[in-house]
């Protein structure tokens, strides 16, 4: 989950490194550091605990002159947050930054201690640095050979960048499980965990594949695959605009990304709705109709917010397409023996496409006999996209806030489009699929209407911001939306929140009800409304305070507070009701003074299991 930036250029790169690593702070912000080989061939290293702004302050106090270097922002795995554990790590002439986990680091640490190496940190990264140095001294090989030999001894998922002080004209990058890209310049080249760090200097990228090792010099790049053979990787030109990485008029990225949802959903729908009210995915090949026609079961695997989106879609697949659907958390999917249903299609769901648990589940699934595997993802260049049989892009645009917002609603949009697509693959000119297409075309306008109600939601948030616990309730396909609302509140405000199906209230959670625990209920007008009203009465009769998100008024009890929302079609109501819960979490966190875009202990892209 850590962020890596490196460069080999003709110009001084200290400012480039800290500006690049600042853009990757969403990947980890416990501590940060950089190392540059200066014009006198000395290693200059600066490390500090805290966010990248602390590194910027320290770097600005030093005049660093060098044209090759590396920077890193850390999400702590091995070792506490401290300067000693902060990257880069050095072993004599070897400089290493690393993202991932080396699972056999304890064994390697013990071996290296016997060879006389002294460790100054608790990290698995320092193990890599000493191992490389030991291999280099043992065989006197080139650094590329040293790395090729060393990685055979490493267990785990990782990416790393290495610099050798004795040959300060090259960067060496290795990828095994965690993403790493090369940015192409004119007589200068770059390496990063994510293209966002490099968009201000290039739009030309090479994405390293699993097992690749790259030698990156100013004028030349050589890539070796996992078989140690030289290979050419495709150059990709990014269409992401650098300005989209800026907050603009908004205080936080999360606020900006909440308000971008109508645009993101329009982009997701663009060129996918035909004049005959059908769905067309240009990404899918000719085999799509055959696979969808033969699909008799759907298995969805995801983590976090993506899991909540998958849970909503289960209702859609079963109710609208009459296809049984199971949803499982990716880490659990990979941890048990599975029975695969007949003609089952596996769907993986991820914003980044680099989520380690979901990638592991995809790789595991390929041994199990699924009909095929489809990924729904926001990043075309991601590992999930490249390793899946076929894919659909969500087209949410760049999302920087750690708490997912527009990536969630565009995932839901694509999932509902997919329901319509599968229905049509099985039965042409189906009225249900036409209704899905017609209703989804209205969705961006419905969300714009709800964003006009944000003051009402902010007032509610200001009232509840001092609470320590909250319950979220929903029925049917609104239950996963309650789960997402509770997750958002936990993530950015640090208030304990739990979600339950409304019908489960009597089976335990009712014991928690008192005036100090607000209950947030999602209760739109639908066939389940009367049952939700009964739950509300049960809460009020026990002294509980209820805040109801609905297009109906609930005024029969003084303990009820209705957040009256505009009308929305029932089919798209789960997507619609997500928006006020995002705003609620945002305004609660704002009132509490939290760091909304970078909540503690979390990172945007979870690339370790």
XYZ file of C-alpha atoms in Angstrom, residues 4-602:
599
model
C 7.112 4.739 -4.505
C 8.552 7.377 -6.840
C 11.979 7.233 -8.494
C 13.739 9.074 -11.305
C 16.932 9.113 -13.333
C 17.357 12.406 -15.183
C 19.744 15.169 -16.231
C 18.207 17.673 -13.845
C 18.113 18.005 -10.096
C 15.343 15.747 -8.823
C 14.805 16.462 -5.114
C 11.738 18.623 -5.728
C 10.378 16.158 -8.271
C 10.639 13.311 -5.754
C 8.808 15.087 -2.959
C 6.137 16.442 -5.315
C 5.623 12.960 -6.743
C 5.433 11.267 -3.384
C 2.980 13.905 -2.175
C 0.590 12.767 -4.906
C 0.903 9.183 -3.658
C 0.176 10.017 -0.049
C -3.235 8.333 -0.362
C -1.294 5.015 -0.436
C 0.172 5.548 3.039
C 1.044 8.475 5.234
C 2.633 7.149 8.418
C 6.086 8.380 7.424
C 8.058 9.298 4.317
C 11.603 9.602 3.062
C 13.873 10.026 0.079
C 17.417 9.152 -0.948
C 19.427 10.867 -3.670
C 22.909 10.127 -4.953
C 24.332 13.629 -5.185
C 26.816 15.110 -7.657
C 29.710 13.957 -5.478
C 28.380 10.386 -5.463
C 27.322 10.575 -1.820
C 24.037 9.125 -0.592
C 21.820 11.852 0.888
C 18.901 10.401 2.819
C 16.109 12.296 4.580
C 13.421 10.499 6.574
C 10.712 11.666 8.941
C 7.617 10.448 10.748
C 4.329 12.014 9.716
C 2.900 13.133 6.443
C 4.823 14.181 3.383
C 4.612 17.849 4.373
C 7.118 17.036 7.119
C 9.483 15.607 4.505
C 9.019 18.714 2.364
C 9.999 20.946 5.293
C 13.139 18.938 6.023
C 14.137 18.685 2.371
C 13.717 22.411 1.787
C 16.288 23.075 4.529
C 18.936 21.126 2.603
C 20.388 21.918 -0.779
C 20.354 18.531 -2.496
C 21.926 18.277 -5.948
C 21.478 14.925 -7.666
C 19.950 13.391 -10.771
C 19.028 9.907 -9.523
C 16.983 9.070 -6.474
C 13.950 7.476 -4.915
C 11.193 8.497 -2.481
C 8.673 6.544 -0.430
C 5.574 7.168 1.672
C 4.840 4.393 4.155
C 1.829 2.460 5.366
C 3.320 0.528 8.266
C 3.248 -3.284 8.151
C 6.478 -4.553 9.725
C 7.588 -2.344 12.579
C 5.991 0.599 14.328
C 5.841 4.095 12.894
C 9.325 5.503 13.544
C 12.169 7.200 11.730
C 14.246 4.003 11.922
C 11.526 2.054 10.107
C 11.000 4.716 7.459
C 12.189 4.061 3.904
C 14.555 4.221 2.044
C 16.700 1.541 3.682
C 20.415 1.284 2.997
C 22.973 -1.485 3.190
C 26.377 0.035 2.403
C 26.027 1.000 -1.293
C 22.534 -0.478 -1.799
C 19.409 1.722 -1.484
C 15.963 0.070 -1.399
C 12.342 1.186 -1.212
C 9.636 -1.441 -1.123
C 5.871 -1.894 -1.142
C 4.420 -5.186 0.087
C 5.264 -7.880 2.582
C 8.157 -10.354 2.647
C 6.593 -13.281 4.481
C 9.844 -15.105 5.224
C 11.655 -12.011 6.468
C 12.238 -13.477 9.952
C 14.133 -16.440 8.497
C 16.177 -14.200 6.216
C 16.876 -11.772 9.064
C 18.273 -14.600 11.173
C 20.469 -15.793 8.303
C 21.806 -12.295 7.588
C 22.581 -11.653 11.250
C 24.787 -14.744 11.181
C 26.594 -13.185 8.207
C 27.389 -10.161 10.358
C 24.687 -7.733 9.265
C 23.392 -5.328 11.901
C 19.754 -4.243 11.636
C 18.651 -0.745 12.600
C 14.959 -1.276 11.871
C 12.170 -3.824 12.321
C 11.201 -3.741 8.661
C 11.219 -6.490 6.077
C 12.612 -3.895 3.654
C 15.953 -3.680 5.442
C 16.144 -7.460 5.030
C 15.961 -6.939 1.248
C 18.729 -4.322 1.327
C 21.121 -6.536 3.308
C 20.259 -9.600 1.212
C 21.096 -7.722 -1.995
C 24.360 -6.481 -0.511
C 25.288 -9.986 0.648
C 24.515 -11.483 -2.779
C 26.505 -8.743 -4.508
C 29.572 -9.266 -2.341
C 29.335 -13.037 -2.604
C 29.287 -13.352 -6.392
C 30.455 -9.933 -7.617
C 27.676 -10.077 -10.225
C 25.911 -7.176 -11.881
C 23.054 -5.695 -9.867
C 20.443 -7.175 -12.207
C 21.870 -10.672 -11.632
C 22.018 -9.988 -7.900
C 18.336 -9.053 -7.870
C 17.348 -12.018 -10.036
C 19.128 -14.341 -7.597
C 17.827 -12.600 -4.493
C 14.144 -12.577 -5.369
C 14.224 -16.365 -5.557
C 14.725 -16.238 -1.801
C 11.800 -13.842 -1.150
C 8.290 -15.099 -0.338
C 5.385 -12.683 -0.562
C 3.934 -9.911 -2.703
C 6.076 -6.853 -3.280
C 7.447 -4.227 -5.590
C 10.807 -2.555 -5.078
C 13.191 -0.026 -6.565
C 16.928 -0.395 -6.001
C 19.852 1.983 -6.576
C 23.523 0.981 -6.382
C 25.826 3.800 -5.279
C 28.619 2.095 -7.227
C 26.645 2.440 -10.486
C 24.586 5.610 -10.010
C 23.151 5.835 -13.508
C 20.441 3.181 -13.283
C 17.335 2.341 -11.319
C 16.245 -1.262 -11.038
C 12.585 -2.042 -10.461
C 11.125 -5.446 -9.580
C 7.469 -6.378 -9.400
C 5.968 -9.433 -7.733
C 2.368 -8.797 -6.745
C 2.320 -5.037 -6.176
C 1.907 -2.509 -9.014
C 4.831 -0.601 -10.505
C 4.954 1.523 -13.651
C 7.653 3.226 -15.711
C 7.097 6.771 -16.950
C 8.859 7.661 -20.205
C 10.522 11.029 -20.725
C 13.064 12.615 -23.044
C 16.498 11.541 -21.842
C 14.910 10.886 -18.446
C 12.731 8.119 -17.079
C 10.674 7.569 -13.973
C 9.197 4.808 -11.803
C 6.113 5.031 -9.582
C 3.412 2.994 -7.881
C 0.721 4.959 -9.733
C 0.681 7.172 -12.809
C -0.837 10.029 -10.811
C 2.649 10.752 -9.403
C 4.037 11.290 -12.910
C 1.249 12.963 -14.886
C 2.877 16.384 -14.556
C 6.000 15.129 -16.385
C 4.716 12.456 -18.796
C 1.654 10.682 -20.157
C 3.612 7.757 -21.599
C 3.814 4.664 -19.431
C 4.925 1.049 -19.365
C 3.133 -1.211 -16.886
C 5.359 -3.899 -15.459
C 3.861 -7.388 -15.458
C 4.075 -9.985 -12.707
C 7.692 -11.120 -12.243
C 9.215 -8.319 -14.358
C 12.546 -6.705 -13.493
C 13.428 -3.462 -15.301
C 16.735 -1.624 -15.690
C 15.852 2.037 -16.111
C 18.480 4.515 -17.315
C 18.085 7.995 -18.785
C 18.122 6.868 -22.423
C 17.378 3.165 -22.182
C 15.010 0.704 -20.561
C 15.485 -3.054 -20.502
C 12.837 -5.353 -19.073
C 13.329 -8.984 -18.071
C 10.342 -11.255 -17.519
C 10.037 -13.897 -14.795
C 12.073 -16.284 -16.970
C 14.916 -13.704 -17.085
C 14.360 -13.144 -20.818
C 14.446 -9.663 -22.352
C 10.918 -8.637 -23.306
C 9.121 -5.651 -24.795
C 6.169 -4.257 -22.874
C 3.519 -2.101 -24.525
C 3.744 1.676 -24.170
C 0.426 3.164 -23.018
C -0.608 6.817 -23.344
C -2.739 7.947 -20.392
C -5.908 9.975 -20.969
C -6.117 11.148 -17.359
C -5.860 14.926 -17.045
C -3.407 16.237 -14.459
C -5.912 18.891 -13.370
C -8.296 16.130 -12.230
C -5.815 15.415 -9.433
C -6.511 18.841 -7.894
C -9.223 19.732 -5.372
C -10.370 22.863 -7.184
C -12.984 24.781 -5.189
C -13.475 21.965 -2.688
C -11.871 21.662 0.740
C -11.328 17.906 0.502
C -11.077 15.402 -2.327
C -13.940 13.426 -0.802
C -16.253 16.428 -1.060
C -15.180 16.967 -4.673
C -15.679 13.312 -5.532
C -19.157 13.210 -3.961
C -20.175 16.121 -6.191
C -18.579 14.512 -9.264
C -20.932 11.530 -9.127
C -23.509 12.770 -11.667
C -20.684 13.351 -14.154
C -19.027 10.011 -13.361
C -22.282 8.135 -13.846
C -22.925 9.941 -17.139
C -19.443 8.871 -18.263
C -20.200 5.311 -17.170
C -23.432 5.274 -19.192
C -21.990 7.068 -22.225
C -22.022 4.982 -25.441
C -23.393 2.004 -23.499
C -27.140 2.606 -23.914
C -28.369 1.884 -27.429
C -31.353 3.457 -29.201
C -33.188 0.164 -28.801
C -32.798 0.334 -24.998
C -30.102 -2.316 -24.856
C -26.673 -2.327 -23.217
C -23.409 -2.426 -25.140
C -19.997 -2.852 -23.480
C -17.280 -2.080 -26.037
C -14.632 -3.704 -23.784
C -16.201 -7.139 -24.089
C -15.191 -9.381 -26.943
C -17.315 -11.522 -29.217
C -17.591 -14.282 -26.616
C -19.635 -12.166 -24.208
C -23.103 -13.217 -25.383
C -22.220 -16.896 -25.319
C -20.855 -16.709 -21.754
C -23.766 -14.640 -20.474
C -26.287 -16.889 -22.234
C -24.782 -19.950 -20.534
C -24.436 -18.378 -17.073
C -26.634 -20.119 -14.502
C -24.986 -18.743 -11.361
C -22.911 -15.705 -10.426
C -20.200 -15.612 -7.766
C -18.959 -12.145 -6.851
C -15.757 -11.590 -4.868
C -14.760 -8.206 -3.431
C -13.497 -6.277 -0.388
C -14.694 -3.267 1.602
C -16.888 -0.824 -0.286
C -16.779 -3.049 -3.388
C -18.212 -5.882 -1.279
C -21.140 -3.656 -0.317
C -21.767 -2.877 -3.999
C -21.712 -6.592 -4.756
C -24.259 -7.218 -1.993
C -26.673 -4.764 -3.617
C -26.248 -6.431 -6.994
C -27.174 -9.806 -5.550
C -30.738 -8.522 -5.135
C -30.741 -7.272 -8.741
C -29.345 -10.460 -10.287
C -31.825 -12.664 -8.473
C -34.940 -10.462 -8.637
C -34.505 -9.027 -12.140
C -32.466 -11.639 -14.032
C -33.600 -14.718 -12.075
C -29.981 -15.840 -11.667
C -28.771 -17.066 -8.252
C -25.915 -14.937 -6.959
C -23.504 -15.381 -4.074
C -21.179 -12.719 -2.705
C -18.072 -13.377 -0.670
C -15.314 -11.317 0.901
C -12.153 -11.988 -1.104
C -9.937 -12.939 1.837
C -12.475 -15.551 2.927
C -12.963 -16.877 -0.598
C -9.274 -17.739 -0.882
C -9.108 -19.289 2.578
C -11.462 -22.230 2.274
C -12.368 -25.183 0.109
C -15.072 -24.185 -2.362
C -17.784 -26.022 -4.233
C -18.283 -24.283 -7.582
C -21.819 -24.290 -8.875
C -22.650 -25.448 -12.383
C -22.036 -22.851 -15.113
C -20.965 -20.221 -12.594
C -19.499 -16.888 -13.724
C -16.953 -15.339 -11.352
C -17.028 -11.543 -11.030
C -14.277 -9.662 -9.226
C -15.000 -6.111 -8.179
C -12.340 -3.498 -7.334
C -11.756 0.226 -7.689
C -7.988 0.015 -8.118
C -7.695 -3.449 -9.618
C -4.685 -4.028 -7.365
C -6.443 -5.210 -4.193
C -4.258 -8.067 -2.998
C -7.048 -10.231 -1.556
C -9.171 -9.900 -4.699
C -6.209 -10.689 -6.954
C -5.454 -13.744 -4.854
C -9.090 -14.845 -5.163
C -9.008 -14.430 -8.948
C -5.831 -16.503 -9.255
C -7.257 -19.165 -6.962
C -10.509 -19.288 -8.938
C -8.723 -20.205 -12.162
C -8.103 -23.677 -10.728
C -11.758 -24.229 -9.831
C -13.634 -24.538 -13.121
C -15.659 -21.349 -13.390
C -17.371 -20.633 -16.701
C -15.189 -17.536 -16.959
C -13.995 -14.578 -14.901
C -15.043 -10.981 -15.381
C -13.626 -8.002 -13.515
C -15.418 -4.699 -12.967
C -12.771 -2.088 -12.298
C -11.940 1.604 -12.599
C -8.368 1.132 -13.886
C -7.797 -0.372 -17.329
C -4.085 -0.836 -16.661
C -4.585 -2.768 -13.410
C -3.553 -6.325 -12.605
C -7.155 -7.504 -12.227
C -8.024 -6.255 -15.702
C -4.939 -7.790 -17.277
C -5.386 -11.154 -15.566
C -9.153 -11.562 -16.094
C -10.801 -13.205 -19.106
C -12.697 -10.005 -19.775
C -13.501 -6.741 -18.030
C -15.868 -3.781 -17.775
C -14.598 -0.339 -16.767
C -16.555 1.799 -14.324
C -15.196 5.097 -15.726
C -15.450 6.879 -12.376
C -12.405 8.997 -13.136
C -9.538 9.598 -10.755
C -10.517 9.053 -7.101
C -8.008 10.220 -4.487
C -9.980 10.317 -1.241
C -9.368 7.132 0.727
C -13.098 6.700 1.422
C -14.649 5.538 -1.855
C -17.607 7.515 -3.147
C -17.929 7.821 -6.922
C -16.192 4.488 -7.450
C -18.992 2.864 -5.403
C -21.874 4.452 -7.299
C -20.299 3.754 -10.696
C -19.746 0.127 -9.659
C -23.454 -0.091 -8.845
C -24.283 1.520 -12.179
C -22.166 -1.004 -14.108
C -23.599 -3.914 -12.117
C -27.149 -2.853 -12.974
C -26.131 -2.435 -16.630
C -24.676 -5.938 -16.490
C -27.981 -7.290 -15.181
C -29.709 -5.798 -18.223
C -27.009 -7.180 -20.538
C -27.354 -10.714 -19.169
C -31.147 -10.553 -19.396
C -30.896 -9.577 -23.062
C -28.357 -12.321 -23.740
C -30.900 -14.854 -22.530
C -34.055 -13.244 -23.881
C -34.144 -10.592 -26.598
C -36.319 -7.473 -26.238
C -37.057 -8.107 -22.581
C -39.132 -5.382 -20.926
C -37.140 -5.589 -17.669
C -33.859 -4.800 -19.411
C -35.512 -1.901 -21.234
C -36.795 -0.552 -17.914
C -33.289 -0.765 -16.428
C -31.824 1.214 -19.330
C -34.544 3.863 -19.220
C -34.290 4.269 -15.439
C -30.498 4.452 -15.347
C -30.562 7.295 -17.863
C -32.428 9.365 -15.241
C -29.973 8.571 -12.416
C -27.513 11.507 -12.830
C -30.403 13.987 -12.624
C -31.767 12.294 -9.504
C -28.359 12.579 -7.813
C -28.107 16.261 -8.734
C -31.446 16.756 -6.987
C -30.255 15.124 -3.799
C -27.040 17.159 -3.718
C -29.250 20.229 -3.398
C -30.386 18.850 -0.026
C -26.890 18.827 1.473
C -27.596 21.623 3.982
C -30.346 19.513 5.542
C -27.890 16.646 5.912
C -25.150 18.900 7.291
C -27.535 20.160 9.978
C -28.250 16.566 10.995
C -24.521 15.773 11.025
C -23.759 18.753 13.266
C -26.396 17.498 15.719
C -24.948 13.978 15.883
C -21.214 14.622 15.592
C -20.597 14.197 19.331
C -22.162 10.720 19.477
C -19.879 7.738 20.066
C -22.048 4.990 18.538
C -24.654 4.774 15.772
C -26.820 2.050 14.258
C -27.704 1.940 10.556
C -30.751 -0.034 9.401
C -32.101 -1.018 6.002
C -34.270 -3.700 4.413
C -33.823 -5.554 1.148
C -31.340 -3.924 -1.194
C -31.093 -0.980 1.196
C -29.404 -3.147 3.824
C -26.044 -3.126 1.960
C -26.460 0.656 1.598
C -26.809 0.838 5.390
C -23.583 -1.211 5.567
C -21.873 1.285 3.281
C -23.180 4.222 5.328
C -21.813 2.714 8.540
C -18.489 1.970 6.861
C -18.117 5.535 5.600
C -18.840 6.948 9.063
C -16.308 4.628 10.700
C -13.635 5.322 8.103
C -13.524 9.096 8.284
C -15.077 10.146 11.605
C -13.840 7.221 13.798
C -17.312 6.881 15.317
C -18.288 3.288 15.998
C -21.141 2.370 13.650
C -22.849 -0.903 12.843
C -25.363 -1.861 10.172
C -28.149 -4.423 10.491
C -31.071 -5.573 8.403
C -34.112 -3.872 9.924
C -35.723 -7.265 10.523
C -32.802 -8.292 12.745
C -33.507 -5.518 15.228
C -35.478 -7.825 17.511
C -32.742 -10.465 17.407
C -30.211 -8.608 19.512
C -29.511 -4.989 18.470
C -32.690 -3.762 20.184
C -30.848 -4.226 23.499
C -28.595 -1.306 22.536
C -31.398 1.168 21.998
C -31.467 4.241 24.216
C -31.438 8.005 23.745
C -27.641 8.068 23.341
C -27.384 5.808 20.274
C -28.953 7.398 17.186
C -30.513 5.024 14.691
C -30.136 5.901 11.018
C -32.769 4.185 8.904
C -33.111 4.085 5.124
C -36.831 3.727 4.394
C -37.869 4.754 0.887
C -41.417 4.249 -0.333
C -41.566 0.629 -1.526
C -43.160 -2.685 -0.634
C -41.082 -2.881 2.557
C -42.113 0.528 3.912
C -44.775 -0.760 6.307
C -42.347 -3.221 7.885
C -39.823 -0.416 8.341
C -42.506 1.684 10.042
C -43.039 -1.113 12.571
C -39.303 -1.164 13.308
C -39.321 2.589 13.832
C -42.159 2.269 16.354
C -40.220 -0.458 18.198
C -37.245 1.890 18.522
C -39.300 4.893 19.618
C -41.227 2.920 22.217
C -37.884 2.144 23.892
C -36.701 5.726 23.979
C -34.560 5.548 20.865
C -34.005 8.471 18.507
C -34.483 7.696 14.806
C -33.278 9.630 11.769
C -35.098 8.402 8.683
C -33.900 8.972 5.121
C -37.052 8.744 3.033
C -39.279 10.447 0.490
C -42.119 9.973 3.009
C -42.881 11.937 6.188
C -42.660 10.129 9.535
C -44.313 12.427 12.057
C -46.245 10.071 14.315
C -43.580 10.047 17.079
C -41.611 12.906 18.600
C -38.441 10.792 18.540
C -38.486 10.610 14.720
C -36.513 12.991 12.554
C -37.272 12.716 8.834
C -34.667 13.745 6.277
C -37.124 14.259 3.436
C -35.544 13.402 0.115
C -36.836 13.774 -3.454
C -38.671 11.018 -5.276
C -36.575 8.332 -6.935
C -37.473 5.297 -9.002
C -37.335 2.129 -6.899
C -34.933 0.403 -9.294
C -32.150 2.936 -8.695
C -33.031 3.791 -5.093
C -29.973 1.978 -3.605
C -27.620 4.174 -5.641
C -29.643 7.289 -4.854
C -29.737 6.710 -1.073
C -25.983 6.210 -0.981
C -25.428 9.927 -1.594
C -26.996 11.340 1.613
C -25.072 8.778 3.697
C -21.796 9.861 2.048
C -22.636 13.491 2.807
C -23.596 12.619 6.367
C -20.282 10.884 7.036
C -18.388 13.748 5.399
C -20.088 16.464 7.459
C -19.736 14.533 10.734
C -16.005 14.138 10.075
C -15.747 17.807 9.103
C -17.448 18.856 12.346
C -15.055 16.648 14.341
C -12.000 18.084 12.549
C -10.859 14.766 11.083
C -8.383 14.354 8.261
C -11.091 13.332 5.820
C -9.019 12.379 2.779
C -6.400 10.483 4.784
C -8.092 8.778 7.746
C -5.774 7.130 10.249
C -4.446 3.620 9.649
C -6.036 3.373 6.173
